[in-house]
Amino acid sequence: MEWTADVSAGDWLRERLDDVEAWSGSMHGVVPRGFAAYARVFHPASRDRPVGAEWPAQPYSDHRAWDAFHAAHPDVEVREERVDWATTAAAMGTTMHPLAQWGSLVGIDRYANRENDPRDAEGWRYHDPEEGGMPADVSAALREVLRGHTATPADGYAALWEGYGGLVGHLGTSASRTFLQIGDGDPELDRHNAMLGRSFTDRFNNVFRRQTWQEGILDRTVSEGPRLELPGRRHVLFVGDLAELASPDWELHVPWRDRISEEHGFPPSAQSPSIVWPADRAWVSVSEVDYDTTIVGGSPELVAALAADPRLEVHEIPADASLSFDADEVNR
């Protein structure tokens, strides 16, 4: 895919979204109206537990308990695995349903300062699904199914929210991102990290600094280019063959591949798109920044195909569904 400055291709989205100023809780503040059916794709969560031991019952703030655990199990093996929402609900004794909310399934308030991660009776500790995106393989599986339900599979669009950390560059006095290096007792590295830490909040010297261009993942032309303006969100727009997003290694080929983090030793990665649609507008896929699920609007046949794919966890939902954190009426 390639960047496009012609953001008018996304005007139709804005025309079919609700007015966020008169927000009613409906998903149509971010998901376009007008489709015959809607599907909710649940982003997978993860869970872990120590082999041959149990996580301390005390909250993370109880440093003595956690220090004692690590002292007693210095070489503990931790088993980690991906977990879907239905499996989580069964483990927690709650009910999975199309309008379920993660916090209600696991019994936590996702937006409170919680002291611990939820645990089940078998000792698994659960970690929240990703908001605004999904693992690369899940994203590819979703795009693969979507490509089969458009007359223009080689002509589509992908929009990325500009607010993802380090995506776009900017003119300023501080970098888009700072990478702290981890070392084992290296005095020079410790001094370097301490200097970086101080610079984050160096209010006295900031006023004397000259603004310079701070690089992002995308180059300056794209970073300063036109945006697809939607209610409450600004997106960078790309155009191209949707097959690129359905490829198992799509992260390696998209223009927003995070090569900067790779230079610092991180594995290849790329943010999954916020919004994807084909040129014929047969469907739209929306991964709203604050949602831990992706919503697809399209035909009933598309929704059925998504729900039948074993690689995805999908439920059909009605138009006007509320997906706010407190909208789960079943798990109260």
Coordinates of C-alpha atoms in Angstrom, one line a residue:
M1 CA 0.0 0.0 0.0
E2 CA 1.1 3.6 -0.4
W3 CA 0.2 6.9 1.3
T4 CA -2.4 9.1 -0.4
A5 CA -3.0 12.8 0.1
D6 CA -6.5 12.5 -1.4
V7 CA -8.4 11.9 1.8
S8 CA -11.7 12.6 0.1
A9 CA -12.0 8.9 -0.4
G10 CA -13.1 8.7 3.2
D11 CA -15.7 11.4 3.1
W12 CA -18.5 8.9 3.0
L13 CA -17.5 7.6 6.4
R14 CA -18.0 11.0 8.0
E15 CA -21.4 11.3 6.3
R16 CA -22.6 8.0 7.9
L17 CA -21.4 8.6 11.5
D18 CA -23.5 10.0 14.3
D19 CA -22.8 13.4 15.7
V20 CA -20.4 12.8 18.6
E21 CA -21.5 16.0 20.3
A22 CA -24.9 14.4 20.8
W23 CA -23.3 11.1 21.8
S24 CA -25.9 8.5 22.8
G25 CA -23.7 5.6 23.5
S26 CA -24.3 3.9 20.1
M27 CA -21.4 2.4 18.2
H28 CA -22.3 4.6 15.3
G29 CA -20.2 7.4 16.7
V30 CA -17.3 5.5 15.1
V31 CA -18.9 2.8 13.0
P32 CA -20.8 4.0 9.8
R33 CA -24.5 3.4 9.5
G34 CA -26.2 1.9 6.5
F35 CA -25.0 -1.7 6.4
A36 CA -27.3 -4.7 6.3
A37 CA -25.5 -6.5 9.1
Y38 CA -22.7 -5.9 11.7
A39 CA -20.2 -8.3 13.2
R40 CA -18.1 -7.8 16.4
V41 CA -14.6 -9.3 16.2
F42 CA -13.2 -9.9 19.7
H43 CA -9.6 -9.2 20.1
P44 CA -7.8 -12.1 22.0
A45 CA -6.6 -11.6 25.5
S46 CA -3.7 -13.4 27.2
R47 CA -3.2 -15.3 30.4
D48 CA -0.2 -16.7 32.3
R49 CA 0.6 -18.8 35.4
P50 CA 3.8 -20.1 37.0
V51 CA 4.6 -23.7 36.6
G52 CA 4.8 -25.5 39.9
A53 CA 3.8 -22.4 41.9
E54 CA 1.0 -19.9 42.4
W55 CA 0.9 -16.2 41.9
P56 CA 0.8 -14.3 45.2
A57 CA -2.7 -13.3 46.2
Q58 CA -1.5 -9.9 47.4
P59 CA -1.8 -6.9 45.1
Y60 CA 1.2 -5.7 43.1
S61 CA 1.8 -2.9 45.5
D62 CA 2.7 -5.4 48.2
H63 CA 6.4 -5.5 47.3
R64 CA 7.3 -7.8 50.1
A65 CA 5.0 -10.5 49.0
W66 CA 6.1 -10.3 45.4
D67 CA 9.8 -10.0 46.3
A68 CA 9.4 -13.1 48.4
F69 CA 7.7 -15.0 45.5
H70 CA 10.6 -14.2 43.2
A71 CA 13.2 -15.0 45.9
A72 CA 11.5 -18.4 46.4
H73 CA 11.2 -19.1 42.7
P74 CA 14.2 -17.4 41.0
D75 CA 14.0 -19.6 37.9
V76 CA 10.3 -20.0 37.7
E77 CA 8.9 -21.0 34.4
V78 CA 5.8 -19.0 33.4
R79 CA 3.4 -20.5 30.9
E80 CA 1.7 -17.9 28.7
E81 CA -1.0 -18.3 26.2
R82 CA -3.6 -16.5 24.1
V83 CA -7.1 -16.8 25.3
D84 CA -10.5 -15.9 23.7
W85 CA -13.4 -14.3 25.5
A86 CA -15.6 -17.4 25.6
T87 CA -12.9 -19.4 27.3
T88 CA -12.3 -16.6 29.8
A89 CA -16.0 -16.3 30.6
A90 CA -16.2 -20.1 31.2
A91 CA -13.2 -19.9 33.6
M92 CA -14.6 -16.9 35.4
G93 CA -18.2 -18.2 35.7
T94 CA -19.6 -15.4 33.6
T95 CA -21.6 -15.4 30.3
M96 CA -20.1 -14.8 26.9
H97 CA -22.6 -13.0 24.6
P98 CA -22.5 -10.6 21.6
L99 CA -22.5 -7.4 23.7
A100 CA -20.2 -8.7 26.5
Q101 CA -17.6 -6.3 28.0
W102 CA -14.2 -7.6 29.1
G103 CA -14.4 -5.9 32.4
S104 CA -17.7 -7.5 33.2
L105 CA -16.5 -10.9 32.1
V106 CA -13.5 -10.9 34.5
G107 CA -15.0 -8.8 37.2
I108 CA -12.9 -5.7 37.1
D109 CA -13.2 -2.0 36.3
R110 CA -10.8 -1.5 33.4
Y111 CA -10.7 2.2 33.9
A112 CA -10.0 2.2 37.7
N113 CA -6.6 2.0 39.3
R114 CA -6.7 -1.7 40.0
E115 CA -4.4 -3.5 42.3
N116 CA -4.2 -6.8 40.6
D117 CA -5.1 -8.7 37.4
P118 CA -8.0 -11.0 37.5
R119 CA -7.4 -14.7 38.3
D120 CA -9.4 -17.8 37.8
A121 CA -9.8 -20.9 40.0
E122 CA -7.0 -22.7 38.3
G123 CA -4.4 -19.9 38.9
W124 CA -4.4 -18.3 35.5
R125 CA -3.8 -14.5 35.6
Y126 CA -5.6 -12.6 32.8
H127 CA -4.4 -9.6 30.8
D128 CA -6.6 -7.3 28.8
P129 CA -7.2 -7.6 25.1
E130 CA -5.5 -4.9 23.0
E131 CA -7.5 -1.8 22.4
G132 CA -7.4 -0.2 18.9
G133 CA -5.7 -3.2 17.3
M134 CA -5.2 -6.9 17.2
P135 CA -2.3 -9.4 16.8
A136 CA -0.9 -9.5 13.3
D137 CA -2.2 -13.1 12.5
V138 CA -5.7 -12.2 13.6
S139 CA -5.6 -9.1 11.6
A140 CA -4.5 -11.0 8.5
A141 CA -7.2 -13.7 9.0
L142 CA -9.9 -10.9 9.2
R143 CA -8.7 -9.2 6.0
E144 CA -8.6 -12.5 4.2
V145 CA -12.2 -13.1 4.8
L146 CA -13.2 -9.5 4.0
R147 CA -11.4 -9.7 0.6
G148 CA -13.8 -12.4 -0.5
H149 CA -16.8 -10.1 -0.1
T150 CA -16.0 -7.2 -2.4
A151 CA -15.9 -6.7 -6.1
T152 CA -12.8 -4.5 -5.7
P153 CA -10.3 -6.6 -3.6
A154 CA -7.3 -5.1 -5.4
D155 CA -8.5 -1.5 -4.6
G156 CA -9.0 -0.5 -1.0
Y157 CA -8.0 1.9 1.7
A158 CA -6.5 1.6 5.2
A159 CA -6.6 4.5 7.7
L160 CA -4.4 4.8 10.8
W161 CA -5.1 7.0 13.7
E162 CA -2.4 9.6 13.8
G163 CA -2.1 9.4 17.6
Y164 CA -0.3 6.1 17.8
G165 CA 3.0 6.6 19.6
G166 CA 5.8 7.6 17.2
L167 CA 3.7 7.1 14.0
V168 CA 4.1 10.7 12.7
G169 CA 6.9 13.1 13.2
H170 CA 6.4 16.6 14.6
L171 CA 8.2 20.0 15.0
G172 CA 9.1 20.3 18.7
T173 CA 11.8 20.1 21.3
S174 CA 11.3 16.5 22.4
A175 CA 11.5 13.3 20.4
S176 CA 8.4 11.4 19.2
R177 CA 9.6 8.4 21.3
T178 CA 12.5 7.7 23.6
F179 CA 14.1 4.2 23.9
L180 CA 15.6 3.4 27.3
Q181 CA 18.2 0.7 27.1
I182 CA 18.4 -2.2 29.6
G183 CA 21.9 -3.2 30.8
D184 CA 23.4 -5.1 33.7
G185 CA 25.3 -2.7 35.9
D186 CA 26.8 -0.7 33.0
P187 CA 27.7 2.7 34.7
E188 CA 27.7 4.5 31.3
L189 CA 24.4 3.1 30.3
D190 CA 22.9 4.0 33.7
R191 CA 24.1 7.6 33.4
H192 CA 22.6 7.8 29.9
N193 CA 19.2 6.5 31.0
A194 CA 19.3 8.9 34.0
M195 CA 19.9 11.8 31.6
L196 CA 17.0 10.7 29.4
G197 CA 14.8 10.4 32.4
R198 CA 15.6 13.9 33.6
S199 CA 15.1 15.4 30.1
F200 CA 11.4 14.3 30.1
T201 CA 10.6 16.8 32.7
D202 CA 13.3 19.5 32.2
R203 CA 10.9 22.4 32.4
F204 CA 13.5 25.0 33.1
N205 CA 15.6 24.4 30.0
N206 CA 12.7 23.6 27.6
V207 CA 11.9 27.3 27.1
F208 CA 15.4 27.8 25.6
R209 CA 15.3 24.9 23.2
R210 CA 14.9 25.4 19.5
Q211 CA 12.2 23.4 17.8
T212 CA 13.5 20.9 15.3
W213 CA 11.9 18.2 13.3
Q214 CA 11.4 15.1 15.4
E215 CA 11.2 12.0 13.2
G216 CA 8.4 9.5 13.3
I217 CA 7.8 6.1 11.6
L218 CA 6.3 8.0 8.6
D219 CA 8.5 10.6 6.8
R220 CA 8.0 14.3 7.0
T221 CA 5.9 14.6 3.8
V222 CA 3.4 12.1 5.1
S223 CA 3.5 13.4 8.7
E224 CA 2.7 16.9 7.5
G225 CA 0.2 15.8 4.8
P226 CA -3.6 15.9 4.8
R227 CA -5.6 13.9 7.3
L228 CA -8.8 12.0 7.0
E229 CA -10.8 14.0 9.5
L230 CA -13.5 12.0 11.4
P231 CA -15.3 13.0 14.6
G232 CA -12.8 13.1 17.3
R233 CA -10.1 11.3 15.3
R234 CA -7.6 12.2 12.5
H235 CA -6.2 9.5 10.3
V236 CA -3.3 9.0 7.9
L237 CA -4.7 7.4 4.7
F238 CA -3.2 4.7 2.5
V239 CA -4.4 3.1 -0.7
G240 CA -3.6 -0.2 -2.4
D241 CA -4.3 -3.9 -2.8
L242 CA -6.1 -5.4 0.1
A243 CA -4.2 -8.6 -0.4
E244 CA -1.3 -6.9 1.2
L245 CA -3.2 -6.7 4.5
A246 CA -4.3 -10.4 4.2
S247 CA -0.7 -11.7 3.8
P248 CA 0.6 -13.5 6.9
D249 CA 3.7 -11.2 6.8
W250 CA 1.8 -8.0 6.1
E251 CA 3.7 -6.2 8.9
L252 CA 6.9 -6.4 6.8
H253 CA 5.5 -4.7 3.8
V254 CA 3.2 -1.8 4.9
P255 CA 4.6 1.7 4.8
W256 CA 4.0 2.2 8.5
R257 CA 6.3 -0.7 9.5
D258 CA 8.1 0.4 12.7
R259 CA 11.7 0.3 11.5
I260 CA 12.8 2.7 14.2
S261 CA 12.0 0.2 17.0
E262 CA 13.7 -2.5 14.9
E263 CA 16.9 -0.4 15.0
H264 CA 16.7 -0.7 18.8
G265 CA 16.4 -4.5 18.8
F266 CA 12.6 -4.9 18.7
P267 CA 11.1 -7.5 16.4
P268 CA 9.4 -6.3 13.2
S269 CA 6.0 -4.8 13.8
A270 CA 3.3 -2.5 12.5
Q271 CA 0.1 -1.2 14.0
S272 CA -3.0 -2.9 12.6
P273 CA -5.1 -0.4 10.7
S274 CA -7.8 1.6 12.4
I275 CA -10.2 1.5 9.4
V276 CA -10.2 -0.6 6.3
W277 CA -12.7 -0.6 3.4
P278 CA -12.7 -1.5 -0.3
A279 CA -13.3 1.0 -3.1
D280 CA -16.8 -0.4 -3.7
R281 CA -17.7 0.2 0.0
A282 CA -19.1 -3.3 0.3
W283 CA -18.0 -3.3 3.9
V284 CA -16.0 -1.4 6.5
S285 CA -13.8 -2.6 9.3
V286 CA -13.4 -0.3 12.3
S287 CA -10.8 -0.8 15.1
E288 CA -11.7 2.2 17.3
V289 CA -8.8 3.3 19.5
D290 CA -10.8 2.8 22.7
Y291 CA -12.5 -0.5 21.7
D292 CA -11.1 -4.0 22.5
T293 CA -13.1 -5.4 19.6
T294 CA -13.3 -4.6 15.9
I295 CA -16.6 -3.9 14.2
V296 CA -17.4 -4.9 10.7
G297 CA -20.3 -3.6 8.7
G298 CA -21.3 -5.5 5.6
S299 CA -23.7 -8.0 4.2
P300 CA -25.3 -10.9 6.2
E301 CA -23.2 -13.3 4.1
L302 CA -20.0 -11.6 5.2
V303 CA -21.1 -11.6 8.8
A304 CA -21.9 -15.3 8.6
A305 CA -18.5 -16.0 7.0
L306 CA -16.7 -14.2 9.7
A307 CA -18.6 -16.0 12.5
A308 CA -17.8 -19.4 10.8
D309 CA -14.0 -18.8 10.6
P310 CA -12.2 -20.7 13.4
R311 CA -9.4 -18.2 13.5
L312 CA -11.7 -15.5 14.7
E313 CA -14.1 -15.0 17.6
V314 CA -17.1 -13.2 16.1
H315 CA -20.7 -12.5 17.1
E316 CA -23.3 -10.7 15.1
I317 CA -24.5 -7.5 16.8
P318 CA -27.5 -5.2 15.9
A319 CA -27.3 -1.7 14.6
D320 CA -27.2 0.9 17.3
A321 CA -25.5 -1.4 19.7
S322 CA -23.8 0.2 22.7
L323 CA -20.2 -0.9 23.3
S324 CA -19.4 1.3 26.2
F325 CA -17.6 -0.3 29.2
D326 CA -20.7 -0.5 31.3
A327 CA -23.1 -1.7 28.5
D328 CA -23.0 -5.4 29.5
E329 CA -26.5 -6.1 30.8
V330 CA -25.9 -9.8 31.3
N331 CA -22.8 -9.8 33.5
R332 CA -23.7 -7.4 36.3

